[in-house]
Amino acid sequence: MSGKTSRRDFVKTAAAGIVGFGVGAGVGYGASQMMAPPTGVAPTVTKTVELGKTPRGVPKEPIKIGIVSWFTGPSTMVGEACYGGARFAADEINKAGGILGRKIEVLKRDCGTPEVTVDAVRRFVLEDKVDLMGGDVGGSNCNAIVPHIEQLKVPFFFQCSTTVKEVEELDPNPLYVFRTGEQNLAEPNVAAQLIVREFPNAKRIAGINPDYVYGREAMMYTMKALNKLAPHMESVLETWPPLGATDFSSHITAVLDAKPDVVITACWGGDFVTFAKQATAYGLFQKTNVVSILGSMALNSLTKDIVPPGVWMLQRDYYFEAPPHNLYPLNKWFVETYRKRENKFPEFDVMQIFSGIFAYKQAVERVYAATGSYPENEEICRAIQNSQVVSPAGHRVITSDGQFINPLPYGKTWHDPKYPIATIDPKTLGFIMPEYVYNPKSLPPVLQYPLGTGMKYSDWIASW
Amino acid sequence: MALLELERVNTFIGSVQVLRDISINVDKGEIVCLVGRNGAGKTSTIKTIMGLLRPKSGTIRFKDEDITDLPPYRRARLGIGLAPDYRGIFTDLTVEENLQFPKWVIKRNRNQSGSNIEKEVHAIFPELDRLRKREGLVLSGGEGKMVATARALMLNPELLLLDEPLEGLAPIVLVRFAERIKKIREALGIAILLAESNIAHASRVADRIYVVERGEIVYGGSVEDVSRDEQLNRLVRGF
Amino acid sequence: MDPETVVIIILNGMFYALSLFLITIGLNILYGFMKVLNIAHGGLYATGAFLTWALMNTAAKAGYPIYILWLCIPVGAFLVGLLALVIEPLLFKRLYRLREEYSLLATFGLMLVFDDSLRMIFGGSPLSANQLYNWMGTLTILGKSYPTYNFVIYAFAIAVALGLWIFFFKTKMGRILRGTAQDREMSACLGVNVSILYTETFFLAVFIAGLGGAIYLPATNAYSGMGFEPIVLSFAVMIIGGLGSLKGALVAASMIGLVRAFGIALMPELELAVVFLILIITLIVRPRGLFGKKFTREEK
Ligand SMILES: Nc1ncnc2c1ncn2[C@@H]1O[C@H](COP(=O)(O)OP(=O)(O)OP(=O)(O)O)[C@@H](O)[C@H]1O
Ligand SMILES: [Mg+2]
């Protein structure tokens, strides 16, 4: 199977995947559900193994996973979530005997500037001899490391929201690069869809967004999408607190003064916590509607005295109560086990790397089962493309260009006595379908952002 | 018994030896003057006594106590007061505050019968009253020397070190200031060690002098003897 | 913009300004008296926030009454001050005699040590202690909501500024300190144990930084890396106000706070640029800062 895939191929593979993995209801929920024996898809991968080659045995050494992320500075919580999720997956897999008997070890390295990040990636491969990597390395580092990943031929599971600018210049046919998290270009779309869906009569939109490429893009593309979907909405004021700000009072006052119907904020981490606390005191939440694009990253810090009921929050690609625990016990198990491990509710980063590692495991086992030979990285990656993986977020489809997709949850906060933090009111829980947000080649052309053609993202939105 | 005694003191600044085997002493109530040309080592001697320079060898005794290894603040508290050649007035503080400074410090550490020292000092330097509120920054050279000397006295010392107290003063002021130095001894009965490059100035106040040359004591005795010795005289004058 | 909003904007400006002020005065004390540029001051500010968080969180969980929570603020700051008694003799004493470059490098290293230690102990998630902030509630000023707790910060910062002014200009120790700053040799010759005095001064500067972190904690939160942004801005404030000047710190911080607050309302694009614009203009027009003086010291 080549890197390029037609829509038909995708559907076929996905269908096979569903046949293969949609099993196990009722018995022993837990990671075991994700470890169901692979069936059904094996024939599609055999092509990559040359006939007549001596089969390769299963290596004795453990599998090493390198997590490259933020382990210092204000984004430390991101690194901790990536690392925590990877160790969670590793422990579960190790408990069940490893991947074809190979145990998993998890290492971590700090990312930073593009140079530092590239260095971390190269050291992981060349010095630590890792088998796969993952982590959120920050949206502006992706393009710097993609060529190295392709050259080093070791799979990397990105968890970051690659900036739109980077996506526009993206390698359209990477083999070793996977994106287990949503891209930047997806988020503003989700925000716009949410606003159109929940506030159809809103006219005045304002923003409080962190002053760097991510925050800027979040606001800009949300407005672009809104201009297309709801031309009557206009941006009345956009404020830009610096990343890591401790004082949002001036921004909140200015925004209140602009009398917006909806306020968009892409503040995240500690910024969102501070913002929310001060916004409560200034009455922002009572006086207008707030849509938080990325506040959910600080999930565990959003206590009830910080976030009042009624704040709309995007959840990227995973919210710990969706799918609902009573309908989907795997998620219940995932949340409970993670809480026992880390005393935290799993953030989307935890789910992302968790599902990435299981996709990897599944691919290795699948190829091995079909060929009797332990696969090379190239074969593993081809087997991950166009597959799907059972995850705590539900089934995640992996496109031919390595994007993991699933419905994107959002909702309005409330104070559930069950939890110490502000959570999403299940009555308001909604999903934006990936088809409205993403651009997998499997989708009808009108919904595809043509990767690799150099087309500007804004032009693509304009073509809807 | 000498109040202050230096025995074979050798002091270096960096790798330069500035004092060679200096042995001097000052008795209670005595006024002694170090005389020498520029760069002879007078200031270095005074700094060594105060503890601002540490000798490499030799001992310094004050009131029969070996103070060679004591830091300057301990020596000050033992009773050595210094008015340095550059005056060292705290320019940010008023004259009043400069004068009170030693009292604030000492009060925190030892309780001495320093209550009347203030009166005595003002009696010796009546001009101080007029300067009280003045900032240290706006003092003239002569006023500065006076404040520095008075401030050192506020420590209630038993030995007063004055580095070039008469240098740069106008002739009339100089004569008056020299009288004041003698008055200090009269009023307080303390010993004074001063440094001067001009032997004529020294002769106005000193009971005894030491001539310093290239870091060595080349003579010690009465002022008259120096005046009579042509060779010494030339040495001190520099021509 | 209605007049009510202008009032709120001014208050907001001061909220921001005073956080910078509380850090900058510590920096100014250390530079003014010991000639060290202490980048680690940001770390001490952060430590104040984290330690106070730990105290408040423990007290709140144990159900202690609200006044105990108030008490956590000075106690947390005091604990940070105790830290000063360790790092000053170990590190800073060695820096006093060296050029500023050395103190910049060494204290930058120390800043990283603080940052890493805090992360190791407290983890990477932002920590908030909202009890006091919520307990104080919201005030309605001219029809607009405003957090009451902010007034605690204003009152506190004014008290610190006044207290320091009295300390430096009216107390014995303050004046001894000012004299020593100018001429430590002379000061020693007048009986001052400069080493202990410096330790005490260092304690004071660090205590204020700790107080800054502690008092702002209820209104913001404690998070990994929180010391870096304020330290950069505080250096800007320090330069604008004049190195070592208390008054300069207050005026420059207020200026930055107010210009920024109005900037956000009127030209939100220029938010951070405003601070550095003021810095650049100051450097061009008055390189020694608003209240900086040429260092006066008698010839020596
Ligand atoms: N910091 C220094 N480094 C090196 N040498 C020094 C230093 N200070 C003084 N000296 C040298 O030490 C010697 C003695 O200097 P000192 O200041 O004691 O002389 P002085 O007798 O007080 O002279 P003056 O009348 O000029 O005050 C001189 O040769 C001087 O060059
Ligand atoms: Mg001299």
GROMACS .gro file of C-alpha atoms in nm, chain A residues 208 237 239-241 246-257 278 282, chain C residues 5 8-17 146 150 256-266 268 271:
model
   45
  208ILE     CA    1  -0.881   3.736   2.474
  237LEU     CA    2  -1.229   4.372   1.996
  239THR     CA    3  -0.695   4.161   2.304
  240TRP     CA    4  -0.364   3.984   2.337
  241PRO     CA    5  -0.229   3.909   2.685
  246THR     CA    6  -0.083   3.685   3.560
  247ASP     CA    7  -0.308   3.982   3.504
  248PHE     CA    8  -0.605   3.968   3.272
  249SER     CA    9  -0.804   4.240   3.441
  250SER     CA   10  -0.730   4.502   3.178
  251HIS     CA   11  -0.826   4.268   2.897
  252ILE     CA   12  -1.145   4.166   3.070
  253THR     CA   13  -1.243   4.527   3.133
  254ALA     CA   14  -1.173   4.626   2.774
  255VAL     CA   15  -1.372   4.332   2.642
  256LEU     CA   16  -1.665   4.403   2.873
  257ASP     CA   17  -1.663   4.759   2.751
  278GLN     CA   18  -1.036   3.709   3.734
  282TYR     CA   19  -1.521   4.100   3.699
  708THR     CA   20  -1.460   5.219   3.265
  711ILE     CA   21  -1.172   5.047   3.639
  712ILE     CA   22  -0.889   5.072   3.390
  713ILE     CA   23  -0.687   5.283   3.631
  714LEU     CA   24  -0.747   5.030   3.907
  715ASN     CA   25  -0.647   4.748   3.674
  716GLY     CA   26  -0.335   4.935   3.580
  717MET     CA   27  -0.235   4.963   3.942
  718PHE     CA   28  -0.305   4.595   4.005
  719TYR     CA   29  -0.047   4.509   3.745
  720ALA     CA   30   0.187   4.789   3.844
  849TYR     CA   31  -1.459   4.457   4.075
  853ASN     CA   32  -0.751   4.380   4.474
  959ILE     CA   33   0.389   5.094   3.291
  960GLY     CA   34   0.079   4.959   3.460
  961LEU     CA   35  -0.139   5.250   3.358
  962VAL     CA   36  -0.008   5.289   3.005
  963ARG     CA   37  -0.050   4.919   2.952
  964ALA     CA   38  -0.404   4.917   3.091
  965PHE     CA   39  -0.512   5.203   2.866
  966GLY     CA   40  -0.314   5.053   2.580
  967ILE     CA   41  -0.509   4.730   2.605
  968ALA     CA   42  -0.836   4.919   2.589
  969LEU     CA   43  -0.736   5.153   2.309
  971PRO     CA   44  -0.472   4.610   2.218
  974GLU     CA   45   0.024   4.560   2.485
   0.00000   0.00000   0.00000
